[in-house]
PDB file of C-alpha atoms in Angstrom:
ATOM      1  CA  UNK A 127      41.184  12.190 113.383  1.00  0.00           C
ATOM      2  CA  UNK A 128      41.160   9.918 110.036  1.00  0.00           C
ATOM      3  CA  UNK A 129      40.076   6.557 110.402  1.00  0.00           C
ATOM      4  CA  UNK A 130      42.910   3.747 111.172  1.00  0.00           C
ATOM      5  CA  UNK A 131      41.596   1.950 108.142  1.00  0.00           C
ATOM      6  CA  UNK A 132      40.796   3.141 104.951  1.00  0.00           C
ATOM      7  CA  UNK A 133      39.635   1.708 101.554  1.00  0.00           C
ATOM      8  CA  UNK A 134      38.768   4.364  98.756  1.00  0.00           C
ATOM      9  CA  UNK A 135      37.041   2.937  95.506  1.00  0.00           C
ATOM     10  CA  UNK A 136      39.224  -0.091  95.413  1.00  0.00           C
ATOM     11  CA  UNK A 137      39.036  -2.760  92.037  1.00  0.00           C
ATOM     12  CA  UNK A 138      41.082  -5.574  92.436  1.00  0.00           C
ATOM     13  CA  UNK A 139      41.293  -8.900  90.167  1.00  0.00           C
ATOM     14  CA  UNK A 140      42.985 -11.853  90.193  1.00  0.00           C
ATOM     15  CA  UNK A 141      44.933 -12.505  87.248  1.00  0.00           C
ATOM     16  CA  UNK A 142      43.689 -14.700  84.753  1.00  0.00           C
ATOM     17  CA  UNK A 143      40.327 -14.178  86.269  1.00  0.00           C
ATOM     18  CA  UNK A 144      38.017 -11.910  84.000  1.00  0.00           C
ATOM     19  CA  UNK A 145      35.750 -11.114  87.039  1.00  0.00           C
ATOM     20  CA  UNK A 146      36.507  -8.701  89.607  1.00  0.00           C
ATOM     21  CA  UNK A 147      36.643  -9.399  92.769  1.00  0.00           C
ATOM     22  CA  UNK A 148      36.474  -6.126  94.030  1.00  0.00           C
ATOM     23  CA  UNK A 149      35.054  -3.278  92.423  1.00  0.00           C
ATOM     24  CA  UNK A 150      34.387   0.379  93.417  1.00  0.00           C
ATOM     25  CA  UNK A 151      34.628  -0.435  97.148  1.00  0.00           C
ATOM     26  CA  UNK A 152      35.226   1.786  99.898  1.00  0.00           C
ATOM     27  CA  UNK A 153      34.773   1.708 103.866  1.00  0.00           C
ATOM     28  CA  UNK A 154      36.658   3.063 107.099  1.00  0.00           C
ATOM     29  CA  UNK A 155      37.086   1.194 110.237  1.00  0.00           C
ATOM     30  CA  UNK A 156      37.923   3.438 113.453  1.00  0.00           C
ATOM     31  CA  UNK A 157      40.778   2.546 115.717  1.00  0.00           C
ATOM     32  CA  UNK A 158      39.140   0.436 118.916  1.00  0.00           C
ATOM     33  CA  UNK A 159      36.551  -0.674 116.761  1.00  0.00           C
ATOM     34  CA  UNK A 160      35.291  -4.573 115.858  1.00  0.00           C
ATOM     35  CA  UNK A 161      33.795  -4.539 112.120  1.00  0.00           C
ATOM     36  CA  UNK A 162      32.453  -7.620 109.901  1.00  0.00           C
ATOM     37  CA  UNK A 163      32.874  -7.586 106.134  1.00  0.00           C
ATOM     38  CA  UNK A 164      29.669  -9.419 105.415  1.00  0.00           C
ATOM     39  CA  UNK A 165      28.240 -10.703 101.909  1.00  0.00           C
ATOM     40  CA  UNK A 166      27.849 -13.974  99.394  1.00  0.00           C
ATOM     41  CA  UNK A 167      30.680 -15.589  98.329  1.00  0.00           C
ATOM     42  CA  UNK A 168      32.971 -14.423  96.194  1.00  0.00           C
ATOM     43  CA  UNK A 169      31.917 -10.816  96.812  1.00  0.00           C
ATOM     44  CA  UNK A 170      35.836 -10.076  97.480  1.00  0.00           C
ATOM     45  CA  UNK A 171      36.256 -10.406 101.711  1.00  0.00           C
ATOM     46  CA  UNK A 172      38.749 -12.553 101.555  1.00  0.00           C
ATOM     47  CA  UNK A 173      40.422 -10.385  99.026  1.00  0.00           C
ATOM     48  CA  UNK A 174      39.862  -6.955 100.995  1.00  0.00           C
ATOM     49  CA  UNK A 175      41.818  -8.403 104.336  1.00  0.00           C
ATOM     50  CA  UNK A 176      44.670  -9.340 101.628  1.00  0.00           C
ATOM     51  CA  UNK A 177      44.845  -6.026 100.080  1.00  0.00           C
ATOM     52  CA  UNK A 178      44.871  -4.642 103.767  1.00  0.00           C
ATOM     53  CA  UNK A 179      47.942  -6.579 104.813  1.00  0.00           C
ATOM     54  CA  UNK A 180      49.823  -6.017 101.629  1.00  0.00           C
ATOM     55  CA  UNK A 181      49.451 -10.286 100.516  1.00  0.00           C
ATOM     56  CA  UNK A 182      47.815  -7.942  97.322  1.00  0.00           C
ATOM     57  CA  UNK A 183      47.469  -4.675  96.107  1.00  0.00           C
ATOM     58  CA  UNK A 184      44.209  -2.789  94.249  1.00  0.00           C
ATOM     59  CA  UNK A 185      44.579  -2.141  90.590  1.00  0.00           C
ATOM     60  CA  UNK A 186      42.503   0.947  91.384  1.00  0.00           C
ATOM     61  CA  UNK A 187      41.530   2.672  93.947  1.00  0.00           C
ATOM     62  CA  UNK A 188      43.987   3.446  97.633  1.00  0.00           C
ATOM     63  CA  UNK A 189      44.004   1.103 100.861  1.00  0.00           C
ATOM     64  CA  UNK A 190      45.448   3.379 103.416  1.00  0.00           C
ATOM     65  CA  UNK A 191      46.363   1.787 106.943  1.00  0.00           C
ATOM     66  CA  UNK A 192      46.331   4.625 109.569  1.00  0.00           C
ATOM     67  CA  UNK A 193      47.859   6.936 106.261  1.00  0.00           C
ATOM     68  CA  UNK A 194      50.350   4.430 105.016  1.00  0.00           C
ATOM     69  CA  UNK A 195      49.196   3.550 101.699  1.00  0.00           C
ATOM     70  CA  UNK A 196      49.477   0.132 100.920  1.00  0.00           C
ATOM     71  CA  UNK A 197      50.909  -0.773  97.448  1.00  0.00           C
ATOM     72  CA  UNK A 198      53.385  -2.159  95.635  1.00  0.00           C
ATOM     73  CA  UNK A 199      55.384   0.661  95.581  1.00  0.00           C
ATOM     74  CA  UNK A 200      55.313   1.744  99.557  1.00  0.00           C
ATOM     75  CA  UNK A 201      55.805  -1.749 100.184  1.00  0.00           C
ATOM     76  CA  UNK A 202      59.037  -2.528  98.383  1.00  0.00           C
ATOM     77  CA  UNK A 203      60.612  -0.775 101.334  1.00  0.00           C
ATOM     78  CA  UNK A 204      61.722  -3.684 103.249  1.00  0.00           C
ATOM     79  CA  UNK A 205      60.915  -1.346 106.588  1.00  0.00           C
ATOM     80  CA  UNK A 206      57.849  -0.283 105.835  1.00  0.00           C
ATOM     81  CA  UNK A 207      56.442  -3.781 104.372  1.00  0.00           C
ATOM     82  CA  UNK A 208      57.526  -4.868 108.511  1.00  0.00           C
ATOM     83  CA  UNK A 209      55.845  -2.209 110.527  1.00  0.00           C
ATOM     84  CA  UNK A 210      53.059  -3.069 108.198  1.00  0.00           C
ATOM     85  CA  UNK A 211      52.781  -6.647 108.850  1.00  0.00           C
ATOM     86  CA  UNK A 212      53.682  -5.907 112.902  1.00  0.00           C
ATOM     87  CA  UNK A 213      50.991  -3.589 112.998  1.00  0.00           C
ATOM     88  CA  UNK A 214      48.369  -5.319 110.848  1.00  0.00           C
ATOM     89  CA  UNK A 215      47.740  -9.257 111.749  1.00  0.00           C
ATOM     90  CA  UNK A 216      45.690 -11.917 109.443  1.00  0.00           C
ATOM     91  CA  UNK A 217      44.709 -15.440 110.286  1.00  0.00           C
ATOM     92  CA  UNK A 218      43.491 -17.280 107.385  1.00  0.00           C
ATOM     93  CA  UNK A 219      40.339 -19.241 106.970  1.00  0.00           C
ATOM     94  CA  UNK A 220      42.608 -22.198 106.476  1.00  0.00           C
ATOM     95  CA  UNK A 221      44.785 -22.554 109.778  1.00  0.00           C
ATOM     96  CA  UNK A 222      47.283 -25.290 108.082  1.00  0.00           C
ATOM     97  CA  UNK A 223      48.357 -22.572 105.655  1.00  0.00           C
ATOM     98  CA  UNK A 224      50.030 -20.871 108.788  1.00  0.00           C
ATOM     99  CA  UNK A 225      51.232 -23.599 111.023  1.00  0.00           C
ATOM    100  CA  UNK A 226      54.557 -25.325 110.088  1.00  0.00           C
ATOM    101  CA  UNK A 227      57.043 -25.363 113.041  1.00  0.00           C
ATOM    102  CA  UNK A 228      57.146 -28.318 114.842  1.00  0.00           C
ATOM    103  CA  UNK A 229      55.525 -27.854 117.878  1.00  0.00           C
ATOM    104  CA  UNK A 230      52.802 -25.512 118.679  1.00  0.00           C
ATOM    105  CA  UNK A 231      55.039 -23.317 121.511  1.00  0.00           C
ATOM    106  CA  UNK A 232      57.361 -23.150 118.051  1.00  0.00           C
ATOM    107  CA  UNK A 233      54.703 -21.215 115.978  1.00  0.00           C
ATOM    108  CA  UNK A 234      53.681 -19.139 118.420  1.00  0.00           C
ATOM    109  CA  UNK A 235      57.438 -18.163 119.035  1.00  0.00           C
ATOM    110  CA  UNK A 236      58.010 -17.740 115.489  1.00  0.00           C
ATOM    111  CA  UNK A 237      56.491 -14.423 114.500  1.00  0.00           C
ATOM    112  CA  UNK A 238      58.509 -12.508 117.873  1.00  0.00           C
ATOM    113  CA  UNK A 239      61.490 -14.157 117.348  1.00  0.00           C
ATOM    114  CA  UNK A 240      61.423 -12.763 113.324  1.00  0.00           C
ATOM    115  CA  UNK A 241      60.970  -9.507 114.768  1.00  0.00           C
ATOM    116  CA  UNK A 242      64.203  -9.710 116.739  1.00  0.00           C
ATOM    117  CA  UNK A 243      62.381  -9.582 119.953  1.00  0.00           C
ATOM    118  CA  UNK A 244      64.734 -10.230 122.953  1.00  0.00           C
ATOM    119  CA  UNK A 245      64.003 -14.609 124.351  1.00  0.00           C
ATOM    120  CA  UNK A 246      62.564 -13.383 127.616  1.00  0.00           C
ATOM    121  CA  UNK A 247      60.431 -11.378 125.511  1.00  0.00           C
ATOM    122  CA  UNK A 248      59.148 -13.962 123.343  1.00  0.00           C
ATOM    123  CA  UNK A 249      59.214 -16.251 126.344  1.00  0.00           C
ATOM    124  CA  UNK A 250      56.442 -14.149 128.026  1.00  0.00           C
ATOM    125  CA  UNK A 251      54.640 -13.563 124.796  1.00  0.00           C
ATOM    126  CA  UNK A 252      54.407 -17.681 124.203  1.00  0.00           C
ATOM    127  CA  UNK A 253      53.028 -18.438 127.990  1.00  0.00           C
ATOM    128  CA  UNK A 254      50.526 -15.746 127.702  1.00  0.00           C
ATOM    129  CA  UNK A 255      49.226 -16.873 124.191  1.00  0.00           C
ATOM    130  CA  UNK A 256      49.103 -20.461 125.280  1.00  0.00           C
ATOM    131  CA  UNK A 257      47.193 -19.392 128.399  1.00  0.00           C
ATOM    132  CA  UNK A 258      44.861 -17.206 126.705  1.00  0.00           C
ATOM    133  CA  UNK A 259      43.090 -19.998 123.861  1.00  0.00           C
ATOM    134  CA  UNK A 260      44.194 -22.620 126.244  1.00  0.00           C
ATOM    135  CA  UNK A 261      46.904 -24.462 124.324  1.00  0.00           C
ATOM    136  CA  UNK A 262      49.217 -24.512 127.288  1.00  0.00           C
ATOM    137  CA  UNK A 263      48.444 -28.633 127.648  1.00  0.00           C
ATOM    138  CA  UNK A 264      49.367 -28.839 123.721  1.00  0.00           C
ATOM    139  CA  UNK A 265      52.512 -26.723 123.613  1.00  0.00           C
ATOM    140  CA  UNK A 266      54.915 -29.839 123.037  1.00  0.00           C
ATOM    141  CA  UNK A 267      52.492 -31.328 120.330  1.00  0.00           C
ATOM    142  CA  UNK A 268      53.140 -31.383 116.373  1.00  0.00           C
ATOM    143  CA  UNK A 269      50.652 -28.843 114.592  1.00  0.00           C
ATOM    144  CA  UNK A 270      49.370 -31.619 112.395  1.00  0.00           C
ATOM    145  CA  UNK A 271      48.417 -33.788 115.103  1.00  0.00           C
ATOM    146  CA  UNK A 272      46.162 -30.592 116.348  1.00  0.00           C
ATOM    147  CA  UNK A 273      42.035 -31.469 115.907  1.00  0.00           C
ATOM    148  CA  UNK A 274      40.246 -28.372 113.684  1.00  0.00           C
ATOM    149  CA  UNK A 275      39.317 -25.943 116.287  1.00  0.00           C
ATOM    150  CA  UNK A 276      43.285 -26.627 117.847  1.00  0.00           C
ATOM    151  CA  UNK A 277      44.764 -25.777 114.837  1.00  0.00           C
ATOM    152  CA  UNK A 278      42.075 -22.087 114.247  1.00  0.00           C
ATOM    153  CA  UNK A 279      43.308 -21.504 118.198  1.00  0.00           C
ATOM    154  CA  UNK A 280      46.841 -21.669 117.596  1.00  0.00           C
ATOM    155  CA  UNK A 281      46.569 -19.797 114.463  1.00  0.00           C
ATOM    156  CA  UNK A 282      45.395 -17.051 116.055  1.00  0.00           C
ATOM    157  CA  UNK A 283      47.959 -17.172 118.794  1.00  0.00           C
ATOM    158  CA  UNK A 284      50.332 -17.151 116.244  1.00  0.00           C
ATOM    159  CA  UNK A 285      49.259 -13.497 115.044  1.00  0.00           C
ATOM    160  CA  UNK A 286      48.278 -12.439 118.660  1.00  0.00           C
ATOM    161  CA  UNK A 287      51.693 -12.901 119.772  1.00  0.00           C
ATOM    162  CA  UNK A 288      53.375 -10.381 117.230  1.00  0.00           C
ATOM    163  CA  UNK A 289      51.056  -7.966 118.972  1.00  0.00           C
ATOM    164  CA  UNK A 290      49.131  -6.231 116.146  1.00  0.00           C
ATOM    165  CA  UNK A 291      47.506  -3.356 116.325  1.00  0.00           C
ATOM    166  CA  UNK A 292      44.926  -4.580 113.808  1.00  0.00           C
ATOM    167  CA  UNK A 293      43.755  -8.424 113.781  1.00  0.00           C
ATOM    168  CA  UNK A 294      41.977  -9.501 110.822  1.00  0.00           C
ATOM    169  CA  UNK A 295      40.178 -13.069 110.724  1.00  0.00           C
ATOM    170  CA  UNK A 296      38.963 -14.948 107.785  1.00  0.00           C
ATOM    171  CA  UNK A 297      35.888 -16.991 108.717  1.00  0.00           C
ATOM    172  CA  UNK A 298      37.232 -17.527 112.069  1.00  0.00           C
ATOM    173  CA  UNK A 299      34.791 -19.633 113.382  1.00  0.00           C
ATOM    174  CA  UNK A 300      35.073 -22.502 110.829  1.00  0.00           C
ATOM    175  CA  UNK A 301      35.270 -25.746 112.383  1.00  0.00           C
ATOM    176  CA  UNK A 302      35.296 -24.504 116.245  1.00  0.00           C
ATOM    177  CA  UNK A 303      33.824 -26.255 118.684  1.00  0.00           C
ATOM    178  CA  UNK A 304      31.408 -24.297 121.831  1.00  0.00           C
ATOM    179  CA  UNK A 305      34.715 -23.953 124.169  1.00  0.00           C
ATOM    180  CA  UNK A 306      37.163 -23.116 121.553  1.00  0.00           C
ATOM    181  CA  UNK A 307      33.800 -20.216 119.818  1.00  0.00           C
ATOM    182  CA  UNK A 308      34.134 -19.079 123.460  1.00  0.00           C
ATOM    183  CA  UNK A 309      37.212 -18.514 123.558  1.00  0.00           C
ATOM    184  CA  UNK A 310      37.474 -16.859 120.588  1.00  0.00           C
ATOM    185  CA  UNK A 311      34.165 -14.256 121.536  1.00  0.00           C
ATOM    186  CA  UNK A 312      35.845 -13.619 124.923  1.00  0.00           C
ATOM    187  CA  UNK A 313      39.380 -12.924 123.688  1.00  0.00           C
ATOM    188  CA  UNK A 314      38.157 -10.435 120.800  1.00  0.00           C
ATOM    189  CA  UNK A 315      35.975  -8.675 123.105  1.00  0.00           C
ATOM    190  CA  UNK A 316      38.828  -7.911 125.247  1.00  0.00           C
ATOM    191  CA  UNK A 317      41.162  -6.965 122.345  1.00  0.00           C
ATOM    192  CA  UNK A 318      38.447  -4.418 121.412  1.00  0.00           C
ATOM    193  CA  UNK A 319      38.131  -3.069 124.725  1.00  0.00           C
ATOM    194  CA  UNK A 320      41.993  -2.385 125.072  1.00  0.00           C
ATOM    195  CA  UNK A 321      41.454  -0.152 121.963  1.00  0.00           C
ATOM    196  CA  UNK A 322      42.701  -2.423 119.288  1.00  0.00           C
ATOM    197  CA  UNK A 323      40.722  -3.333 116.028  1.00  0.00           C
ATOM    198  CA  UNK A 324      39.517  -6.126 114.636  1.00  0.00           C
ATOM    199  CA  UNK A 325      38.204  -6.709 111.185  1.00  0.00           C
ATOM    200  CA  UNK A 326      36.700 -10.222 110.350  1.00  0.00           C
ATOM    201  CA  UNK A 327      35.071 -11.921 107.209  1.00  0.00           C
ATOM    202  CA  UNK A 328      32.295 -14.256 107.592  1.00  0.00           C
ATOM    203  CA  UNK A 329      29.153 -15.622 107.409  1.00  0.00           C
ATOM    204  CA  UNK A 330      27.920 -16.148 110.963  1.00  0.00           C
ATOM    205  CA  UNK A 331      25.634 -13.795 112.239  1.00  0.00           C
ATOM    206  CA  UNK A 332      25.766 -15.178 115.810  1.00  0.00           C
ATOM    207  CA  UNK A 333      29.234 -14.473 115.964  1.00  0.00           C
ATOM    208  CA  UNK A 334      28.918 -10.669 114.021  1.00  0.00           C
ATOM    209  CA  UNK A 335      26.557  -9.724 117.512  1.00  0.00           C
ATOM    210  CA  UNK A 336      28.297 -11.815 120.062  1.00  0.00           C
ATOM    211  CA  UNK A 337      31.567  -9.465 119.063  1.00  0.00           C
ATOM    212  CA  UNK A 338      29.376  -6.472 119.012  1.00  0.00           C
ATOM    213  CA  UNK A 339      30.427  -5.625 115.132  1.00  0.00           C
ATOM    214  CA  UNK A 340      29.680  -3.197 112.709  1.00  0.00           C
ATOM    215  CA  UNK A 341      28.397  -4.585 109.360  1.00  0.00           C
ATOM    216  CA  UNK A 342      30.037  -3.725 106.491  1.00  0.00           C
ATOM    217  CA  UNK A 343      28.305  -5.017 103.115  1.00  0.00           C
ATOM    218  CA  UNK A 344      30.702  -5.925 100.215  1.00  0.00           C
TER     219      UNK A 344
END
């Protein structure tokens, strides 16, 4: 079986930018599998988890999500560019870039209710990702009156609710406190061990072993 994720001497740069931010880079990640993308700044993680949800796409080189390969030609298919972004979730290191709705039970709605999903549905969906980074107290509350680590949970509610396959994090640890790290640990242990894979970018070591993650070095 061919890995779920696959990145095949990939270049990428930003335009205007002489300097690559990825070059010649290539990795798999397995399906039920947590991995890190590891490495100094600006070596191109942030990059790689755009290229993998089609934000981007490699001037050289293929990204291939479970065979699909992600481009700008595949992904000018309005149908395919969905299953894509249902299957394939990102939270970004900066949680305000996400959060706009008024309340916080409003972002976490938004994503199902895009994909057409029936109310109860995205009724059920909402309870169970307020209950799971315990934002049930804060569902009523503006996003901008959220502290730091409030803002990181309900980001990642956000994506959890559309009920990706794949669940990529940007330095997701940034700014949480020890509940809301805890929170975090527990809930992407459990994601893993329901078969689902997670691909992260960061710095912390701690959090690389509490997740029980496979290095890979850009």
């Amino acid at each position: 079986m061919s890995a779920l994720v696959c990145f095949r001497d990939v270049g990428f740069s930003y335009q205007g930018c002489a300097a690559k931010a990825l070059e010649g880079v290539s990795f798999e990640v397995e399906r039920g599998e947590a991995c890190a993308l590891v490495g100094p700044n600006g070596c191109g993680k942030s990059t790689a988890l755009r290229l993998l949800v089609g934000l981007d796409y490699p001037s050289q080189g293929t990204v291939q999500v479970d065979g699909f390969v992600v481009d700008a030609s595949t992904m000018s298919n309005r149908a395919d560019a969905k299953r894509l972004r249902q299957r394939v979730g990102l939270v970004f290191q900066d949680p305000e870039v996400q959060l706009f709705c008024p309340t916080v039970a409003d972002e976490v709605a938004f994503g199902p209710r895009q994909m057409g999903l029936l109310e109860e549905e995205i009724d059920v969906r909402v309870a169970d990702c307020l209950r799971m980074f315990d934002l049930e107290h804060l569902a009523s509350r503006a996003p901008w009156r959220l502290s730091g680590g409030e803002k990181r949970r309900c980001a990642i509610a956000c994506v959890v609710s559309l009920a990706p396959d794949i669940l990529c994090l940007d330095e997701p640890t940034n700014g949480l406190d020890d509940k809301s790290y805890e929170l975090v640990v527990t809930f992407l242990r459990s994601f893993v061990k329901a078969g689902k894979t997670v691909l992260v970018a960061t710095h912390d070591k701690a959090f690389v072993q509490a997740i029980s993650a496979r290095e890979i070095r850009l």
